[in-house]
Coordinates of C-alpha atoms and ligand atoms in Angstrom, one line a residue:
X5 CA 0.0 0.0 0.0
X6 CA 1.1 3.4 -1.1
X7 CA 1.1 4.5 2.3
X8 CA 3.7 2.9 3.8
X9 CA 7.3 4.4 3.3
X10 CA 9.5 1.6 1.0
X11 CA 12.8 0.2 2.6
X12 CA 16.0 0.6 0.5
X13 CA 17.9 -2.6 -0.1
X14 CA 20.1 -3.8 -3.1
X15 CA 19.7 -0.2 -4.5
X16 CA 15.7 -1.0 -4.8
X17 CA 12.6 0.5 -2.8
X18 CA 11.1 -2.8 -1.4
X19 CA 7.6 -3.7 1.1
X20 CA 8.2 -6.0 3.5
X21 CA 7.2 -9.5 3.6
X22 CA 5.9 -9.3 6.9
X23 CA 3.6 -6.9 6.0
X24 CA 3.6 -5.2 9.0
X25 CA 4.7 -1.5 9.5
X26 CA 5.3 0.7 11.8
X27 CA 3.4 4.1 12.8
X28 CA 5.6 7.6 13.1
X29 CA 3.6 9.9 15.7
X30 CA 3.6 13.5 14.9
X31 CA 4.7 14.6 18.6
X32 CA 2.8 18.0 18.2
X33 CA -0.3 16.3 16.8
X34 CA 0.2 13.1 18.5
X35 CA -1.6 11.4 15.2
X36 CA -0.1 9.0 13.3
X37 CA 2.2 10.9 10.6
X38 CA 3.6 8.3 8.7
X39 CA 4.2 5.2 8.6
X40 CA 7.2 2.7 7.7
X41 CA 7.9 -0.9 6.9
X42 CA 8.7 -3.5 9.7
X43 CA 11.5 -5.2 8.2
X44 CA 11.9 -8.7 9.0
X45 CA 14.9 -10.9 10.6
X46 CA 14.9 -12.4 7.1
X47 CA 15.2 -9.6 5.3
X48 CA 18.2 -8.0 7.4
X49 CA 19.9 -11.0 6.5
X50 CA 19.8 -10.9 2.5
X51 CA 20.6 -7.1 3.2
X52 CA 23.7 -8.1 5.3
X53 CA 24.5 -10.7 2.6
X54 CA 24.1 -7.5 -0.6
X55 CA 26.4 -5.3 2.0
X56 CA 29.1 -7.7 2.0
X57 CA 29.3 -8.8 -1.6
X58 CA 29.2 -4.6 -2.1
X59 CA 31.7 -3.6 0.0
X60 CA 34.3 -5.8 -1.7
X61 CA 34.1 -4.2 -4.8
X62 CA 33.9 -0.4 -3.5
X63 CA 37.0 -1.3 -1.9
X64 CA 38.5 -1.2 -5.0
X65 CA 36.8 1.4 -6.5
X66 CA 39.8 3.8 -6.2
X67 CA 39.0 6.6 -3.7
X68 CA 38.8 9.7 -5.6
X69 CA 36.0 8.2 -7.3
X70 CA 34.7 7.3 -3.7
X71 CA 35.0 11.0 -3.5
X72 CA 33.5 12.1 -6.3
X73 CA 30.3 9.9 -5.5
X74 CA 29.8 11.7 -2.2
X75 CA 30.7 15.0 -3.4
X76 CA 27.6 14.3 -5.6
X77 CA 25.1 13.0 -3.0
X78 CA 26.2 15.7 -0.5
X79 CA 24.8 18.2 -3.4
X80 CA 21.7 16.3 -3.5
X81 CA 20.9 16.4 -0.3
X82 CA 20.9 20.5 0.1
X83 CA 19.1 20.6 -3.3
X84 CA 16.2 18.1 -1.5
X85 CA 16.7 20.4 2.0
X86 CA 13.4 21.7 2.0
X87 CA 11.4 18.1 1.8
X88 CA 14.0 16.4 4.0
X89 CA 12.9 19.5 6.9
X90 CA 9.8 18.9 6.5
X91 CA 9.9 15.3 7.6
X92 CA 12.0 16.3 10.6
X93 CA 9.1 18.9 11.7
X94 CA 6.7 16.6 10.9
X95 CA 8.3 13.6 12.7
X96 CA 10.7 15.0 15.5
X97 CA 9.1 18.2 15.6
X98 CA 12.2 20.4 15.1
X99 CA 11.8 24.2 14.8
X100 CA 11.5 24.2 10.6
X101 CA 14.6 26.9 10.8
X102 CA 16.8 24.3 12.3
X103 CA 15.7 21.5 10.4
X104 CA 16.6 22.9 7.7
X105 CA 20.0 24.1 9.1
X106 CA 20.1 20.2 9.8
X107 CA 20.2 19.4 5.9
X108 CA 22.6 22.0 4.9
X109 CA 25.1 20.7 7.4
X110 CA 24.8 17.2 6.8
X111 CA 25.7 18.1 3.3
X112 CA 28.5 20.2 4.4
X113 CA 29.8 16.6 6.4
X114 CA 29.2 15.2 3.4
X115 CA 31.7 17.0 1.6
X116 CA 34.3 17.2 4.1
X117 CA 34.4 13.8 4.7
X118 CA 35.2 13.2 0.9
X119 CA 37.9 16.0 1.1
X120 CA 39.5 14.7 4.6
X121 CA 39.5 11.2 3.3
X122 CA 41.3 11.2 0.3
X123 CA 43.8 13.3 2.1
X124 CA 44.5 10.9 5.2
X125 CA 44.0 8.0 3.0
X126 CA 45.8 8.5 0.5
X127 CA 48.6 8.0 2.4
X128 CA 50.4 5.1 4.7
X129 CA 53.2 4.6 6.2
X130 CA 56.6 3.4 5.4
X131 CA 59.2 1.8 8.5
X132 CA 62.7 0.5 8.5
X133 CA 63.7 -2.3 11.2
X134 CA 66.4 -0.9 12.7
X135 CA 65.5 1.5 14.7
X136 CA 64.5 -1.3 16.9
X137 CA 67.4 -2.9 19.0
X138 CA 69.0 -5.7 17.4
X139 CA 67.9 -5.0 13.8
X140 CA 69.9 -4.7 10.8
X141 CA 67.9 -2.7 7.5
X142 CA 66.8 -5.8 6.6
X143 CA 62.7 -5.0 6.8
X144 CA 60.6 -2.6 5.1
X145 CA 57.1 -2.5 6.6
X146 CA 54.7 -0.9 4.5
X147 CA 51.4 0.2 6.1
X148 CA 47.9 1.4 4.3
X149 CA 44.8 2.0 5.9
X150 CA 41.6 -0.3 4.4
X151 CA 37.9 -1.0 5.2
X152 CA 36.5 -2.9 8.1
X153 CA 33.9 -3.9 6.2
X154 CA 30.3 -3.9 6.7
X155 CA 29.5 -0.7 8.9
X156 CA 26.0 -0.7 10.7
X157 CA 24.6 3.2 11.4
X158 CA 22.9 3.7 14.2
X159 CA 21.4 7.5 14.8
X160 CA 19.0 8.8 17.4
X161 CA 15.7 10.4 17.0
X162 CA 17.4 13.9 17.5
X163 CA 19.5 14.3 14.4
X164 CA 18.3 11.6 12.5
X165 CA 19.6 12.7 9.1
X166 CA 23.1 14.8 10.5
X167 CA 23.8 12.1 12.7
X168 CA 23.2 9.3 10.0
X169 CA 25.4 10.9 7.6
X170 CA 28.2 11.3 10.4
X171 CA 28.3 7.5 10.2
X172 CA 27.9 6.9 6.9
X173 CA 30.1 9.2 5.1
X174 CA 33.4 8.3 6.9
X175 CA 32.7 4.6 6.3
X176 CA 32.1 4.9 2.5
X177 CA 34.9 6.8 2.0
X178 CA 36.8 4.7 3.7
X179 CA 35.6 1.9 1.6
X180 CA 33.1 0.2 4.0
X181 CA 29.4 -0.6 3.0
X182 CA 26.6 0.6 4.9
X183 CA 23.5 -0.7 7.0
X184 CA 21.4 2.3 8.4
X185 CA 18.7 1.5 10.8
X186 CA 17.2 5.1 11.6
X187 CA 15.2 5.5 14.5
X188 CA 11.4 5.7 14.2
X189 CA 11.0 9.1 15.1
X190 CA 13.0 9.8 12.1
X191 CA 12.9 7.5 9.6
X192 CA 10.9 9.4 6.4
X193 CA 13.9 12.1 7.1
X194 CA 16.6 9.6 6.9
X195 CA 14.5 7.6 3.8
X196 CA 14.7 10.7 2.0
X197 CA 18.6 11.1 2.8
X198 CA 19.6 7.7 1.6
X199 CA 17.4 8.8 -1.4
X200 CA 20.0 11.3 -2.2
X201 CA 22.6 8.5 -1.9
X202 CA 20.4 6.0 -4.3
X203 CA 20.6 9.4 -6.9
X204 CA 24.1 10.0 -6.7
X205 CA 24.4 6.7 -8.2
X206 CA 26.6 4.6 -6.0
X207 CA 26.5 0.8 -6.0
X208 CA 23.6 -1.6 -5.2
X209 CA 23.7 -2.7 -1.8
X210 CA 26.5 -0.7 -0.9
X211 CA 23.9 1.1 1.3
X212 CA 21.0 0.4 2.7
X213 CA 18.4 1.6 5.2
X214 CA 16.2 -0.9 7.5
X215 CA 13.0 0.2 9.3
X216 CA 11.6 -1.6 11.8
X217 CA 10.5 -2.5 15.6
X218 CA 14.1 -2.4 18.2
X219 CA 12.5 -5.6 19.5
X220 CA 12.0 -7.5 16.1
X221 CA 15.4 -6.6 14.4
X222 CA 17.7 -4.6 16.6
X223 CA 19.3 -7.1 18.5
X224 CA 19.5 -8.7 15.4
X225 CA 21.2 -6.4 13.5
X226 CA 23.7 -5.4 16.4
X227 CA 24.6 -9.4 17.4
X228 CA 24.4 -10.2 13.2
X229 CA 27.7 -12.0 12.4
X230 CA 28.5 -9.5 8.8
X231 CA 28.3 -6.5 11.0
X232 CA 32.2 -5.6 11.2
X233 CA 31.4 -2.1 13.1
X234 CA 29.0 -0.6 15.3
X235 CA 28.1 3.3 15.1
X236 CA 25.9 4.5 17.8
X237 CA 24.1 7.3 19.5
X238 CA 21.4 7.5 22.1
X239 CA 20.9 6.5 25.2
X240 CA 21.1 3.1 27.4
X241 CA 21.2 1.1 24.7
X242 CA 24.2 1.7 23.4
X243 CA 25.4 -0.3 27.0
X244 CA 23.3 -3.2 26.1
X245 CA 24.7 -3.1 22.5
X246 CA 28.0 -2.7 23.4
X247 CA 27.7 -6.1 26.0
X248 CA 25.7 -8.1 23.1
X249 CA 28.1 -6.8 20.4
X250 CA 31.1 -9.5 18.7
X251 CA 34.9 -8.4 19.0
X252 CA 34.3 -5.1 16.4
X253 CA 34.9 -1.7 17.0
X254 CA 31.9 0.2 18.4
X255 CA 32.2 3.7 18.4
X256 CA 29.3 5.3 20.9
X257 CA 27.5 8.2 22.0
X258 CA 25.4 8.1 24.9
X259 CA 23.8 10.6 26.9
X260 CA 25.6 13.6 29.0
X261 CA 24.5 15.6 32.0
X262 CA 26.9 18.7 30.4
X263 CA 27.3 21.0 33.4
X264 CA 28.2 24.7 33.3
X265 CA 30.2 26.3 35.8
X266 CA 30.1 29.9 36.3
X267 CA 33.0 31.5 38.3
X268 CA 32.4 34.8 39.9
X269 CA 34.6 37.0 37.5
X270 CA 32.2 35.4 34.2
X271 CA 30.5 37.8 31.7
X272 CA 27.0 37.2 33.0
X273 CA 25.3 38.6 30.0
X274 CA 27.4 36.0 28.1
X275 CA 26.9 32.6 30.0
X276 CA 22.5 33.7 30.0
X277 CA 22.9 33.8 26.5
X278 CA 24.6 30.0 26.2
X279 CA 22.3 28.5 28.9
X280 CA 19.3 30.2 26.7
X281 CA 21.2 28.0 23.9
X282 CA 22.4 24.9 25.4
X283 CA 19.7 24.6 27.5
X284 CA 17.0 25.3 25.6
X285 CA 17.8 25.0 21.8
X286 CA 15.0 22.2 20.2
X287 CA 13.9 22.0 23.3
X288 CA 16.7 20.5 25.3
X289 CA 16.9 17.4 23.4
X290 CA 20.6 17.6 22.4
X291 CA 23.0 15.2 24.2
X292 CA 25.2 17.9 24.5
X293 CA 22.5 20.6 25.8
X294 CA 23.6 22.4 28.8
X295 CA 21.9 20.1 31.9
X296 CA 23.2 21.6 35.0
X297 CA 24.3 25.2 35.9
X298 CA 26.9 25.2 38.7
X299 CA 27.1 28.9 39.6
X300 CA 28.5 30.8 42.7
X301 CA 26.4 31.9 45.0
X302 CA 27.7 35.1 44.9
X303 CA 26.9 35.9 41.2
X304 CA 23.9 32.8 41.2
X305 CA 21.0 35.8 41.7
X306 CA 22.3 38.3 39.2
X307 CA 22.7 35.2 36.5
X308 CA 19.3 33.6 37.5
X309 CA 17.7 37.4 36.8
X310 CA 19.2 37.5 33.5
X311 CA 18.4 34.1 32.5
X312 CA 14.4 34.6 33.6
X313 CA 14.3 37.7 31.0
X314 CA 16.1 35.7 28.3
X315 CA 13.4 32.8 29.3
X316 CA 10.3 35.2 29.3
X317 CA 11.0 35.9 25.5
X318 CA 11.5 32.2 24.0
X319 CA 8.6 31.3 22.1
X320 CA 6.9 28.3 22.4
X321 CA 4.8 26.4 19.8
X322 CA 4.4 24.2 17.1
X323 CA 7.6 23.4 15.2
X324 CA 5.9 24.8 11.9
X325 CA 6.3 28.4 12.9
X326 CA 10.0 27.7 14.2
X327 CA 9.5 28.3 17.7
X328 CA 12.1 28.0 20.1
X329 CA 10.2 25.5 22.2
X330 CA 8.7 22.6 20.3
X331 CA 6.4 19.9 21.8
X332 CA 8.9 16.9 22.7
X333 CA 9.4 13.8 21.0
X334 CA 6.8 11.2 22.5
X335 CA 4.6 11.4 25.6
X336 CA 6.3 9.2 27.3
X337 CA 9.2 11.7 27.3
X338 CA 7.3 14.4 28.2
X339 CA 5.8 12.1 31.5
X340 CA 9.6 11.1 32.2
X341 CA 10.6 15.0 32.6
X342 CA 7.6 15.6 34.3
X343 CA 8.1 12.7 36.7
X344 CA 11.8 14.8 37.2
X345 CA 10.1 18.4 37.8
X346 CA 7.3 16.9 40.0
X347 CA 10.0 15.2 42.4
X348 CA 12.4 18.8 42.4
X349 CA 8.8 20.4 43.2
X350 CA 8.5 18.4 46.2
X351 CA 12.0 18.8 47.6
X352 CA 11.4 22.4 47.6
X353 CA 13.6 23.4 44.3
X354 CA 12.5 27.6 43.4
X355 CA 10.5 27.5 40.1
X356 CA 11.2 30.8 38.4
X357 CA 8.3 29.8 36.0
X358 CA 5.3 28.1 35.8
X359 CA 5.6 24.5 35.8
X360 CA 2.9 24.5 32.3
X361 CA 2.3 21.3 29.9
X362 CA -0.2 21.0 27.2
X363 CA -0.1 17.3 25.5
X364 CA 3.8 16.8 24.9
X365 CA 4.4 20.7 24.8
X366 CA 6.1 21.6 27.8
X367 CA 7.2 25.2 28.8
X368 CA 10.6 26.4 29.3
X369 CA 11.2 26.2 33.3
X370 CA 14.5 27.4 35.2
X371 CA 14.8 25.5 38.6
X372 CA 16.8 27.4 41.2
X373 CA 18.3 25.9 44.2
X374 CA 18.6 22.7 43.0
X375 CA 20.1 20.2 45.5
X376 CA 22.1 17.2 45.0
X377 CA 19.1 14.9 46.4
X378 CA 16.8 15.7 43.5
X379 CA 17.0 13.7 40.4
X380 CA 16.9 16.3 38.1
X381 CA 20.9 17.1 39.6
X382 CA 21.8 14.0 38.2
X383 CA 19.3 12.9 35.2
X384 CA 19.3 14.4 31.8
X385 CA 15.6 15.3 31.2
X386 CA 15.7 15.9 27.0
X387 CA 13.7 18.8 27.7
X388 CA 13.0 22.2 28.2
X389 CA 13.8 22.0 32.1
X390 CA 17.4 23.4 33.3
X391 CA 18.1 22.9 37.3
X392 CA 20.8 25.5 38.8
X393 CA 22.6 24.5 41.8
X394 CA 24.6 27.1 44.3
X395 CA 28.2 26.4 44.9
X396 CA 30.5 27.8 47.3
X397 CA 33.2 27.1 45.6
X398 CA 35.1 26.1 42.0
X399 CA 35.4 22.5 43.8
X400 CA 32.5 21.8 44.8
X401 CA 31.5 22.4 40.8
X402 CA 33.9 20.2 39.5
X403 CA 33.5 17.3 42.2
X404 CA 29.5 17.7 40.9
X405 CA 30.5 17.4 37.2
X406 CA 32.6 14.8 38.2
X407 CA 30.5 12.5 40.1
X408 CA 28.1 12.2 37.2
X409 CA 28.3 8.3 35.7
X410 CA 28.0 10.8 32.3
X411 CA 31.1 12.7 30.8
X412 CA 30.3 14.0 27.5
X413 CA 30.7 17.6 27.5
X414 CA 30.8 20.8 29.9
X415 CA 31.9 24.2 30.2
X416 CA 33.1 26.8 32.2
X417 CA 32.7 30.8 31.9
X418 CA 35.2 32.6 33.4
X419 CA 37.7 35.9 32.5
X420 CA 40.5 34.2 33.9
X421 CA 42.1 31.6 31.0
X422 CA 44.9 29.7 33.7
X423 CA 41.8 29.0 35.9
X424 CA 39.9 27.9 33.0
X425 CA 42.2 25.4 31.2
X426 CA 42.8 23.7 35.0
X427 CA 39.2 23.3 35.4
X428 CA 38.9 21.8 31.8
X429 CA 41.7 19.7 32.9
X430 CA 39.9 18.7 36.3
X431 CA 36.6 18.2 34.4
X432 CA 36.3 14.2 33.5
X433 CA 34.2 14.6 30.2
X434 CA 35.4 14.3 26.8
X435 CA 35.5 17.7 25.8
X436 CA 35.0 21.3 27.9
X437 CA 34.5 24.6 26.4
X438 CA 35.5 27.9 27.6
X439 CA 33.1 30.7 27.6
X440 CA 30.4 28.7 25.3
X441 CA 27.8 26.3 25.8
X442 CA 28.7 23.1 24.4
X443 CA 28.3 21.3 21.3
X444 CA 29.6 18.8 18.9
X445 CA 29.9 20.7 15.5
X446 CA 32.0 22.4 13.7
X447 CA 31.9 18.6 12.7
X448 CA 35.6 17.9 12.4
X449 CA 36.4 18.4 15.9
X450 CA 36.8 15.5 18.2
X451 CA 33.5 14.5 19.5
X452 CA 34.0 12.2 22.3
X453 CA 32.3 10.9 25.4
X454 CA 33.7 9.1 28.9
X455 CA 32.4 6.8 31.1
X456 CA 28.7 6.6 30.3
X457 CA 28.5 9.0 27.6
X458 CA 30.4 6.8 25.3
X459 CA 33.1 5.1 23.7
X460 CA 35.6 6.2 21.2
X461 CA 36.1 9.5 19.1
X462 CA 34.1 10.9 16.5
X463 CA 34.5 13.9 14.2
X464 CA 35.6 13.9 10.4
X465 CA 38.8 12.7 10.9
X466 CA 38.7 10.6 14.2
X467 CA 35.5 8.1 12.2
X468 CA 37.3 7.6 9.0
X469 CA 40.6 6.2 11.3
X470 CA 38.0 4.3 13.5
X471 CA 36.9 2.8 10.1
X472 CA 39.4 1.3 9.0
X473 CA 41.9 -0.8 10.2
X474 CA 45.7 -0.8 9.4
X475 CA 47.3 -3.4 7.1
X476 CA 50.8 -3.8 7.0
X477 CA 53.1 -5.0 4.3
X478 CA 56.5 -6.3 5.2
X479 CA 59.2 -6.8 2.6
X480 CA 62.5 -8.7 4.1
X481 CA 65.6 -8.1 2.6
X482 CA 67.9 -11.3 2.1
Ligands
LIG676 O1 22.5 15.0 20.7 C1 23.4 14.6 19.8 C2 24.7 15.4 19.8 O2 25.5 14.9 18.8 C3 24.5 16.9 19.8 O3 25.0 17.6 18.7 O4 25.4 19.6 17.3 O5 23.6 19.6 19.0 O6 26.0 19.6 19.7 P1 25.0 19.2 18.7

């Protein structure tokens, strides 16, 4: 039926056999948007099987070809910006502004990729045995970087197109083939993305893009013996995954609780304006929004002022109209922050707004006074609700950041650059940024989580390396 979205497999739009599918919820109608096929065990197989006999031959499709290919899709996919946003309002409810912002960067990645990769593929490396102890120059050892081979995608609901393209560029480039399983919330966005691919003409079965229920397939396609590589982000499951998954490299992005600590010397005008952004840009559901404020108490009711005026003037509607705050994803995420700002309610946290919801809507709320026994210290809502805890000194911020199981990102706002770069150092999460909120782009830095936030490195650079693996080539001399 016509009315189902088509998986892509073996360079084809196909139905599934089991003739099931699976409903897209518009969050800010809550109706049943679109829908998409549920793919079946079955059928991930005889896509794993077309991914593997790809792969080998793009492997030796030389890589400025490789190149060219994505140079070509990546100017697809801002030519088809405008219908790609609309899914992404339509599903995820993104502000329209930003979803469109999404395209043009994941087109951007696109590109870069291709650049970056012929660059640090292009060349290996060439050692001589004796520099080693007890070695004459009787060994050359020639190394090349090549494909792992099949590479399964893995993006959350929150990027669904950027965050599928930062998986699947690096491993084409680097000559892997590619299984995509987009998540529901999602899925017509990312459809329309590997479209772009499917028009830029690159090989059947080199990519492909499953739909379908976690519980009938994703196990499946995480434990499936061709899957070579793992590319991840979300939340908890990435833990599970990463325990089910065989010996392959798994590269991960999990949640983040990214605090923001505000020393007493800070531009106050300037950290309001980045916790209006990282706390509340779509809505708080970025794994790298801002999730805790750790300010001094000396400067904590001067920066909560400023912050209720900046929050008075967000606006708040559908995604349509590009509002700043857009209903969340699912009702069931919009129950789980409630649960979080009902509990801070009843341990006496200050509400400098209304706590207001209408269906998954919820308003933007500051919570001041937030204390360490109140979930919301410690959970990551993905929402519009941003808790700000006192401290009485720079220690106590950085023992808070620190005791988080999450270490994805945080910051620090302060005049004074020595006391800045020994915070960053103090601060156990991947990356900290001085006197900005955080955030993962531009797209070529090092994007990396610790302890529950993740494993590995991503960025341009760091996912073409984790790729690939290094083959070596030894020539002995007589
Ligand atoms: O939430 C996913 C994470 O990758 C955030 O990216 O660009 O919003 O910092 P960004």
């Amino acid at each position: 039926d016509g009315d189902v979205f088509k998986y892509y497999a073996d360079g084809e739009w196909k139905k599934s056999n089991s003739g099931k599918s699976v409903p897209i919820v518009n969050p800010t109608t809550r109706r049943t948007h679109y829908k998409v096929q549920a793919c079946s065990q079955e059928e991930v197989n005889k896509v794993m099987e077309a991914a593997k006999a790809a792969q080998k031959l793009w492997a030796k499709t030389p890589l400025w070809k490789r190149a060219e290919l994505l140079h070509k899709a990546a100017a697809i996919l801002k030519e088809h910006k405008a219908p790609i946003a609309e899914c992404l309002v339509k599903e995820i409810a993104k502000p329209a502004k930003d979803a469109v912002t999404e395209v043009i960067r994941s087109g951007d990645l696109v590109s870069y990729c291709a650049e970056e990769g012929v660059r640090i593929l292009g060349e290996g490396k060439f050692l001589v045995s004796d520099s080693f102890p007890g070695n004459e120059r009787t060994k050359y050892c020639l190394t090349s970087k090549i494909p792992l081979g099949v590479v399964l995608a893995i993006p959350p609901f929150n990027y669904p197109v950027n965050l599928a393209v930062s998986k699947i560029a690096p491993a084409l480039i680097a000559g892997n083939s590619l299984v995509l399983k987009p998540p529901t919330q999602g899925a017509v966005a990312a459809l329309h993305m590997v479209h772009c691919f499917h028009l830029a003409g690159f090989p059947k079965g080199l990519i492909s893009c499953v739909t379908g229920k976690g519980s009938e397939i994703g196990d499946f396609l995480t434990m499936h013996p061709a899957v070579n590589c793992i590319s991840f982000t979300g939340g908890d499951t990435g833990i599970s995954i990463s325990k089910k998954a065989g010996m392959i490299p798994l590269q991960m992005e999990l949640g983040g609780k990214d605090a923001c600590i505000v020393l007493e010397d800070a531009d106050l005008d300037l950290v309001a304006a980045n916790i209006i952004k990282g706390g509340f840009s779509y809505s708080g559901q970025r794994c790298t929004a801002v999730k805790v404020v750790l300010v001094m108490e000396s400067v904590a009711d001067s920066l909560v002022e400023k912050v209720k005026a900046k929050v008075v003037k967000l606006t708040v509607g559908p995604p349509e109209e590009s509002c700043d705050i857009t209903p969340v994803v699912s009702e069931s995420s919009a129950n789980f922050i409630e649960g979080l700002v009902m509990d801070a309610k009843q341990k006496g946290a200050t509400f400098c707004q209304e706590y207001r919801r209408e269906g998954n809507l919820i308003w933007p709320l500051l919570l001041d006074n937030v204390r360490p026994d109140m979930r919301i210290a410690w959970e990551e809502p993905f929402g519009p609700v941003l808790p700000v805890i006192r401290i009485g000194s720079v220690e106590e911020g950085i023992h808070h950041c620190n005791a988080s199981n999450f270490g994805l990102q945080g910051c620090v706002f302060t005049k004074d650059i020595n006391k800045a770069m020994l915070i960053s150092d103090a601060m156990e999460t991947g990356t900290v940024q001085i006197n900005s909120a955080p955030a993962r782009g531009p797209d070529h830095f090092p994007f990396q989580g610790f302890k529950d936030s993740g494993i590995g490195s991503q960025g341009v650079t760091n996912s073409i390396n984790m790729m690939t693996k290094v083959k070596s080539t030894v020539i002995n001399l007589p």
